[in-house]
């Protein structure tokens, strides 16, 4: 398979960078083709502005419209087009980062902002539903699998469903559901390294082994079973039908549960 591995860490001697090198080596040894976007090493510009759009000069900037116009005319900034070309080739997309303030570092958020633009990753008309768009389970990145590899300072129990931080899947909801699933990718359960700041050499070997196993299984791991927009569970206002998960509210309702 073709893999795009996006790394967001400013230090080449970090835990993240070590895991990244081991992960890429494991995939390559297994015969997969890996492309890497090491965002800090690339000095990736994470800020959307009018320079992204060749055709926008003095007029008011409407980001989404400028994006889809630039996709149509092939005039998006070359650094964005290069990342989209890598994505186009990928069967599996790995986003690796340390959890910073409950989300990815700004450089990775900005990679998503600038690369997953309207007309490319989302905002594509649905040929089966006039006036509707392909989202939540379908979109410009449909057919790809997506794996978040996340190191976390906090301990594992704090990210369990009744933990103080909230369950990891809910902490990462903007990425797993609002980005991967929204654009059509199949989000795999994230690989989390908890208590990351307390990593000994011995523990590192165990973590690298876990990473290798998850990568070896990435083609067959069942994705998180989010409910698709057009699968029949939501009404025309995008609200769950009353007979689905009756009485339940919150982010957990976006997932199919075993008894349904
Ligand atoms: P590093 O600092 O590089 O390393 C961590 C440990 O691993 C060190 O002990 C190091 O010696 C060891 N190590 C590194 N490489 C190896 C190797 N090759 N072999 C063996 N050992 C090695 N945490 C939360 O839980 N929630 C948050 O919201 C959150 N927000 C944060 C915000 C900011 C701005 C920052 C700076 C930290 C935050 N943290 C948070 C903590 C953060 O998630 C962790 O510090 C981070 O995940 C650790 O990953 P790292 O790659 O930076 O580790």
PDB file of N, CA, C and O in Angstrom, residues 50-91:
ATOM      1  N   UNK A  50      -4.229  35.132   1.628  1.00  0.00           N
ATOM      2  CA  UNK A  50      -4.542  35.315   0.206  1.00  0.00           C
ATOM      3  C   UNK A  50      -3.408  34.861  -0.717  1.00  0.00           C
ATOM      4  O   UNK A  50      -3.643  34.608  -1.891  1.00  0.00           O
ATOM      5  N   UNK A  51      -2.202  34.712  -0.183  1.00  0.00           N
ATOM      6  CA  UNK A  51      -1.106  34.223  -1.030  1.00  0.00           C
ATOM      7  C   UNK A  51      -1.335  32.783  -1.497  1.00  0.00           C
ATOM      8  O   UNK A  51      -0.673  32.319  -2.429  1.00  0.00           O
ATOM      9  N   UNK A  52      -2.255  32.065  -0.822  1.00  0.00           N
ATOM     10  CA  UNK A  52      -2.555  30.690  -1.257  1.00  0.00           C
ATOM     11  C   UNK A  52      -3.259  30.666  -2.610  1.00  0.00           C
ATOM     12  O   UNK A  52      -3.315  29.623  -3.264  1.00  0.00           O
ATOM     13  N   UNK A  53      -3.834  31.825  -2.991  1.00  0.00           N
ATOM     14  CA  UNK A  53      -4.719  31.846  -4.160  1.00  0.00           C
ATOM     15  C   UNK A  53      -4.210  32.885  -5.153  1.00  0.00           C
ATOM     16  O   UNK A  53      -4.417  34.089  -4.973  1.00  0.00           O
ATOM     17  N   UNK A  54      -3.581  32.366  -6.194  1.00  0.00           N
ATOM     18  CA  UNK A  54      -2.954  33.220  -7.192  1.00  0.00           C
ATOM     19  C   UNK A  54      -3.911  34.264  -7.762  1.00  0.00           C
ATOM     20  O   UNK A  54      -3.547  35.411  -7.987  1.00  0.00           O
ATOM     21  N   UNK A  55      -5.186  33.836  -7.952  1.00  0.00           N
ATOM     22  CA  UNK A  55      -6.112  34.708  -8.674  1.00  0.00           C
ATOM     23  C   UNK A  55      -6.740  35.779  -7.777  1.00  0.00           C
ATOM     24  O   UNK A  55      -7.382  36.702  -8.271  1.00  0.00           O
ATOM     25  N   UNK A  56      -6.563  35.673  -6.453  1.00  0.00           N
ATOM     26  CA  UNK A  56      -7.168  36.662  -5.560  1.00  0.00           C
ATOM     27  C   UNK A  56      -6.139  37.751  -5.304  1.00  0.00           C
ATOM     28  O   UNK A  56      -5.071  37.486  -4.758  1.00  0.00           O
ATOM     29  N   UNK A  57      -6.472  38.949  -5.685  1.00  0.00           N
ATOM     30  CA  UNK A  57      -5.507  40.037  -5.478  1.00  0.00           C
ATOM     31  C   UNK A  57      -6.065  41.017  -4.440  1.00  0.00           C
ATOM     32  O   UNK A  57      -5.845  40.840  -3.253  1.00  0.00           O
ATOM     33  N   UNK A  58      -6.831  42.022  -4.897  1.00  0.00           N
ATOM     34  CA  UNK A  58      -7.287  43.033  -3.945  1.00  0.00           C
ATOM     35  C   UNK A  58      -8.685  42.797  -3.416  1.00  0.00           C
ATOM     36  O   UNK A  58      -9.092  43.403  -2.433  1.00  0.00           O
ATOM     37  N   UNK A  59      -9.462  41.935  -4.111  1.00  0.00           N
ATOM     38  CA  UNK A  59     -10.853  41.812  -3.689  1.00  0.00           C
ATOM     39  C   UNK A  59     -10.979  41.111  -2.343  1.00  0.00           C
ATOM     40  O   UNK A  59     -10.030  40.485  -1.870  1.00  0.00           O
ATOM     41  N   UNK A  60     -12.183  41.218  -1.748  1.00  0.00           N
ATOM     42  CA  UNK A  60     -12.442  40.563  -0.464  1.00  0.00           C
ATOM     43  C   UNK A  60     -12.142  39.071  -0.599  1.00  0.00           C
ATOM     44  O   UNK A  60     -12.582  38.446  -1.562  1.00  0.00           O
ATOM     45  N   UNK A  61     -11.443  38.529   0.369  1.00  0.00           N
ATOM     46  CA  UNK A  61     -11.093  37.104   0.316  1.00  0.00           C
ATOM     47  C   UNK A  61     -12.192  36.275   0.961  1.00  0.00           C
ATOM     48  O   UNK A  61     -12.511  36.465   2.143  1.00  0.00           O
ATOM     49  N   UNK A  62     -12.769  35.357   0.181  1.00  0.00           N
ATOM     50  CA  UNK A  62     -13.698  34.375   0.717  1.00  0.00           C
ATOM     51  C   UNK A  62     -12.967  33.053   0.619  1.00  0.00           C
ATOM     52  O   UNK A  62     -12.811  32.494  -0.471  1.00  0.00           O
ATOM     53  N   UNK A  63     -12.490  32.537   1.766  1.00  0.00           N
ATOM     54  CA  UNK A  63     -11.507  31.455   1.740  1.00  0.00           C
ATOM     55  C   UNK A  63     -12.034  30.209   1.028  1.00  0.00           C
ATOM     56  O   UNK A  63     -11.363  29.646   0.154  1.00  0.00           O
ATOM     57  N   UNK A  64     -13.251  29.770   1.402  1.00  0.00           N
ATOM     58  CA  UNK A  64     -13.740  28.519   0.816  1.00  0.00           C
ATOM     59  C   UNK A  64     -13.933  28.665  -0.696  1.00  0.00           C
ATOM     60  O   UNK A  64     -13.578  27.770  -1.478  1.00  0.00           O
ATOM     61  N   UNK A  65     -14.491  29.790  -1.110  1.00  0.00           N
ATOM     62  CA  UNK A  65     -14.723  29.983  -2.556  1.00  0.00           C
ATOM     63  C   UNK A  65     -13.391  30.114  -3.310  1.00  0.00           C
ATOM     64  O   UNK A  65     -13.207  29.509  -4.373  1.00  0.00           O
ATOM     65  N   UNK A  66     -12.482  30.879  -2.725  1.00  0.00           N
ATOM     66  CA  UNK A  66     -11.167  31.023  -3.374  1.00  0.00           C
ATOM     67  C   UNK A  66     -10.490  29.658  -3.497  1.00  0.00           C
ATOM     68  O   UNK A  66      -9.826  29.363  -4.492  1.00  0.00           O
ATOM     69  N   UNK A  67     -10.697  28.801  -2.474  1.00  0.00           N
ATOM     70  CA  UNK A  67     -10.093  27.462  -2.504  1.00  0.00           C
ATOM     71  C   UNK A  67     -10.653  26.640  -3.653  1.00  0.00           C
ATOM     72  O   UNK A  67      -9.902  26.067  -4.451  1.00  0.00           O
ATOM     73  N   UNK A  68     -11.992  26.563  -3.731  1.00  0.00           N
ATOM     74  CA  UNK A  68     -12.553  25.695  -4.772  1.00  0.00           C
ATOM     75  C   UNK A  68     -12.287  26.262  -6.165  1.00  0.00           C
ATOM     76  O   UNK A  68     -12.044  25.492  -7.107  1.00  0.00           O
ATOM     77  N   UNK A  69     -12.276  27.600  -6.298  1.00  0.00           N
ATOM     78  CA  UNK A  69     -11.912  28.188  -7.599  1.00  0.00           C
ATOM     79  C   UNK A  69     -10.473  27.806  -7.968  1.00  0.00           C
ATOM     80  O   UNK A  69     -10.182  27.448  -9.118  1.00  0.00           O
ATOM     81  N   UNK A  70      -9.592  27.865  -6.981  1.00  0.00           N
ATOM     82  CA  UNK A  70      -8.173  27.566  -7.257  1.00  0.00           C
ATOM     83  C   UNK A  70      -7.966  26.071  -7.552  1.00  0.00           C
ATOM     84  O   UNK A  70      -7.101  25.707  -8.351  1.00  0.00           O
ATOM     85  N   UNK A  71      -8.766  25.205  -6.909  1.00  0.00           N
ATOM     86  CA  UNK A  71      -8.696  23.782  -7.249  1.00  0.00           C
ATOM     87  C   UNK A  71      -9.110  23.597  -8.703  1.00  0.00           C
ATOM     88  O   UNK A  71      -8.442  22.908  -9.487  1.00  0.00           O
ATOM     89  N   UNK A  72     -10.240  24.242  -9.080  1.00  0.00           N
ATOM     90  CA  UNK A  72     -10.758  24.093 -10.451  1.00  0.00           C
ATOM     91  C   UNK A  72      -9.752  24.568 -11.500  1.00  0.00           C
ATOM     92  O   UNK A  72      -9.673  24.007 -12.592  1.00  0.00           O
ATOM     93  N   UNK A  73      -9.025  25.621 -11.178  1.00  0.00           N
ATOM     94  CA  UNK A  73      -8.122  26.206 -12.179  1.00  0.00           C
ATOM     95  C   UNK A  73      -6.672  25.755 -11.995  1.00  0.00           C
ATOM     96  O   UNK A  73      -5.784  26.198 -12.733  1.00  0.00           O
ATOM     97  N   UNK A  74      -6.440  24.886 -10.997  1.00  0.00           N
ATOM     98  CA  UNK A  74      -5.069  24.404 -10.761  1.00  0.00           C
ATOM     99  C   UNK A  74      -4.134  25.492 -10.295  1.00  0.00           C
ATOM    100  O   UNK A  74      -2.929  25.437 -10.563  1.00  0.00           O
ATOM    101  N   UNK A  75      -4.678  26.500  -9.574  1.00  0.00           N
ATOM    102  CA  UNK A  75      -3.835  27.637  -9.193  1.00  0.00           C
ATOM    103  C   UNK A  75      -3.615  27.750  -7.682  1.00  0.00           C
ATOM    104  O   UNK A  75      -3.199  28.802  -7.207  1.00  0.00           O
ATOM    105  N   UNK A  76      -3.918  26.675  -6.952  1.00  0.00           N
ATOM    106  CA  UNK A  76      -3.561  26.709  -5.527  1.00  0.00           C
ATOM    107  C   UNK A  76      -2.048  26.824  -5.416  1.00  0.00           C
ATOM    108  O   UNK A  76      -1.317  26.353  -6.295  1.00  0.00           O
ATOM    109  N   UNK A  77      -1.597  27.368  -4.310  1.00  0.00           N
ATOM    110  CA  UNK A  77      -0.169  27.516  -4.064  1.00  0.00           C
ATOM    111  C   UNK A  77       0.552  26.165  -4.260  1.00  0.00           C
ATOM    112  O   UNK A  77       0.037  25.118  -3.850  1.00  0.00           O
ATOM    113  N   UNK A  78       1.728  26.144  -4.888  1.00  0.00           N
ATOM    114  CA  UNK A  78       2.403  24.872  -5.199  1.00  0.00           C
ATOM    115  C   UNK A  78       2.674  23.998  -3.981  1.00  0.00           C
ATOM    116  O   UNK A  78       2.642  22.768  -4.082  1.00  0.00           O
ATOM    117  N   UNK A  79       2.947  24.600  -2.799  1.00  0.00           N
ATOM    118  CA  UNK A  79       3.209  23.752  -1.627  1.00  0.00           C
ATOM    119  C   UNK A  79       1.951  22.984  -1.233  1.00  0.00           C
ATOM    120  O   UNK A  79       2.033  21.826  -0.798  1.00  0.00           O
ATOM    121  N   UNK A  80       0.785  23.569  -1.407  1.00  0.00           N
ATOM    122  CA  UNK A  80      -0.467  22.869  -1.100  1.00  0.00           C
ATOM    123  C   UNK A  80      -0.707  21.768  -2.136  1.00  0.00           C
ATOM    124  O   UNK A  80      -1.046  20.628  -1.789  1.00  0.00           O
ATOM    125  N   UNK A  81      -0.489  22.088  -3.393  1.00  0.00           N
ATOM    126  CA  UNK A  81      -0.718  21.072  -4.449  1.00  0.00           C
ATOM    127  C   UNK A  81       0.209  19.871  -4.266  1.00  0.00           C
ATOM    128  O   UNK A  81      -0.174  18.735  -4.513  1.00  0.00           O
ATOM    129  N   UNK A  82       1.422  20.121  -3.799  1.00  0.00           N
ATOM    130  CA  UNK A  82       2.364  19.006  -3.580  1.00  0.00           C
ATOM    131  C   UNK A  82       1.838  18.068  -2.487  1.00  0.00           C
ATOM    132  O   UNK A  82       1.950  16.839  -2.602  1.00  0.00           O
ATOM    133  N   UNK A  83       1.253  18.639  -1.429  1.00  0.00           N
ATOM    134  CA  UNK A  83       0.696  17.793  -0.361  1.00  0.00           C
ATOM    135  C   UNK A  83      -0.540  17.050  -0.859  1.00  0.00           C
ATOM    136  O   UNK A  83      -0.754  15.885  -0.518  1.00  0.00           O
ATOM    137  N   UNK A  84      -1.348  17.715  -1.657  1.00  0.00           N
ATOM    138  CA  UNK A  84      -2.535  17.034  -2.201  1.00  0.00           C
ATOM    139  C   UNK A  84      -2.125  15.876  -3.123  1.00  0.00           C
ATOM    140  O   UNK A  84      -2.780  14.830  -3.128  1.00  0.00           O
ATOM    141  N   UNK A  85      -1.046  16.060  -3.853  1.00  0.00           N
ATOM    142  CA  UNK A  85      -0.580  14.974  -4.739  1.00  0.00           C
ATOM    143  C   UNK A  85      -0.143  13.768  -3.905  1.00  0.00           C
ATOM    144  O   UNK A  85      -0.399  12.615  -4.268  1.00  0.00           O
ATOM    145  N   UNK A  86       0.505  14.032  -2.764  1.00  0.00           N
ATOM    146  CA  UNK A  86       0.881  12.917  -1.871  1.00  0.00           C
ATOM    147  C   UNK A  86      -0.366  12.230  -1.336  1.00  0.00           C
ATOM    148  O   UNK A  86      -0.428  10.999  -1.253  1.00  0.00           O
ATOM    149  N   UNK A  87      -1.346  13.027  -0.938  1.00  0.00           N
ATOM    150  CA  UNK A  87      -2.603  12.444  -0.440  1.00  0.00           C
ATOM    151  C   UNK A  87      -3.285  11.603  -1.515  1.00  0.00           C
ATOM    152  O   UNK A  87      -3.816  10.525  -1.236  1.00  0.00           O
ATOM    153  N   UNK A  88      -3.287  12.115  -2.733  1.00  0.00           N
ATOM    154  CA  UNK A  88      -3.936  11.379  -3.829  1.00  0.00           C
ATOM    155  C   UNK A  88      -3.365   9.971  -3.966  1.00  0.00           C
ATOM    156  O   UNK A  88      -4.075   9.030  -4.284  1.00  0.00           O
ATOM    157  N   UNK A  89      -2.070   9.850  -3.728  1.00  0.00           N
ATOM    158  CA  UNK A  89      -1.410   8.553  -3.914  1.00  0.00           C
ATOM    159  C   UNK A  89      -1.600   7.616  -2.720  1.00  0.00           C
ATOM    160  O   UNK A  89      -1.317   6.432  -2.814  1.00  0.00           O
ATOM    161  N   UNK A  90      -2.053   8.152  -1.585  1.00  0.00           N
ATOM    162  CA  UNK A  90      -2.033   7.375  -0.333  1.00  0.00           C
ATOM    163  C   UNK A  90      -3.266   6.495  -0.163  1.00  0.00           C
ATOM    164  O   UNK A  90      -4.398   6.918  -0.417  1.00  0.00           O
ATOM    165  N   UNK A  91      -3.015   5.249   0.289  1.00  0.00           N
ATOM    166  CA  UNK A  91      -4.109   4.382   0.745  1.00  0.00           C
ATOM    167  C   UNK A  91      -4.315   4.555   2.247  1.00  0.00           C
ATOM    168  O   UNK A  91      -5.416   4.396   2.757  1.00  0.00           O
TER     169      UNK A  91
END
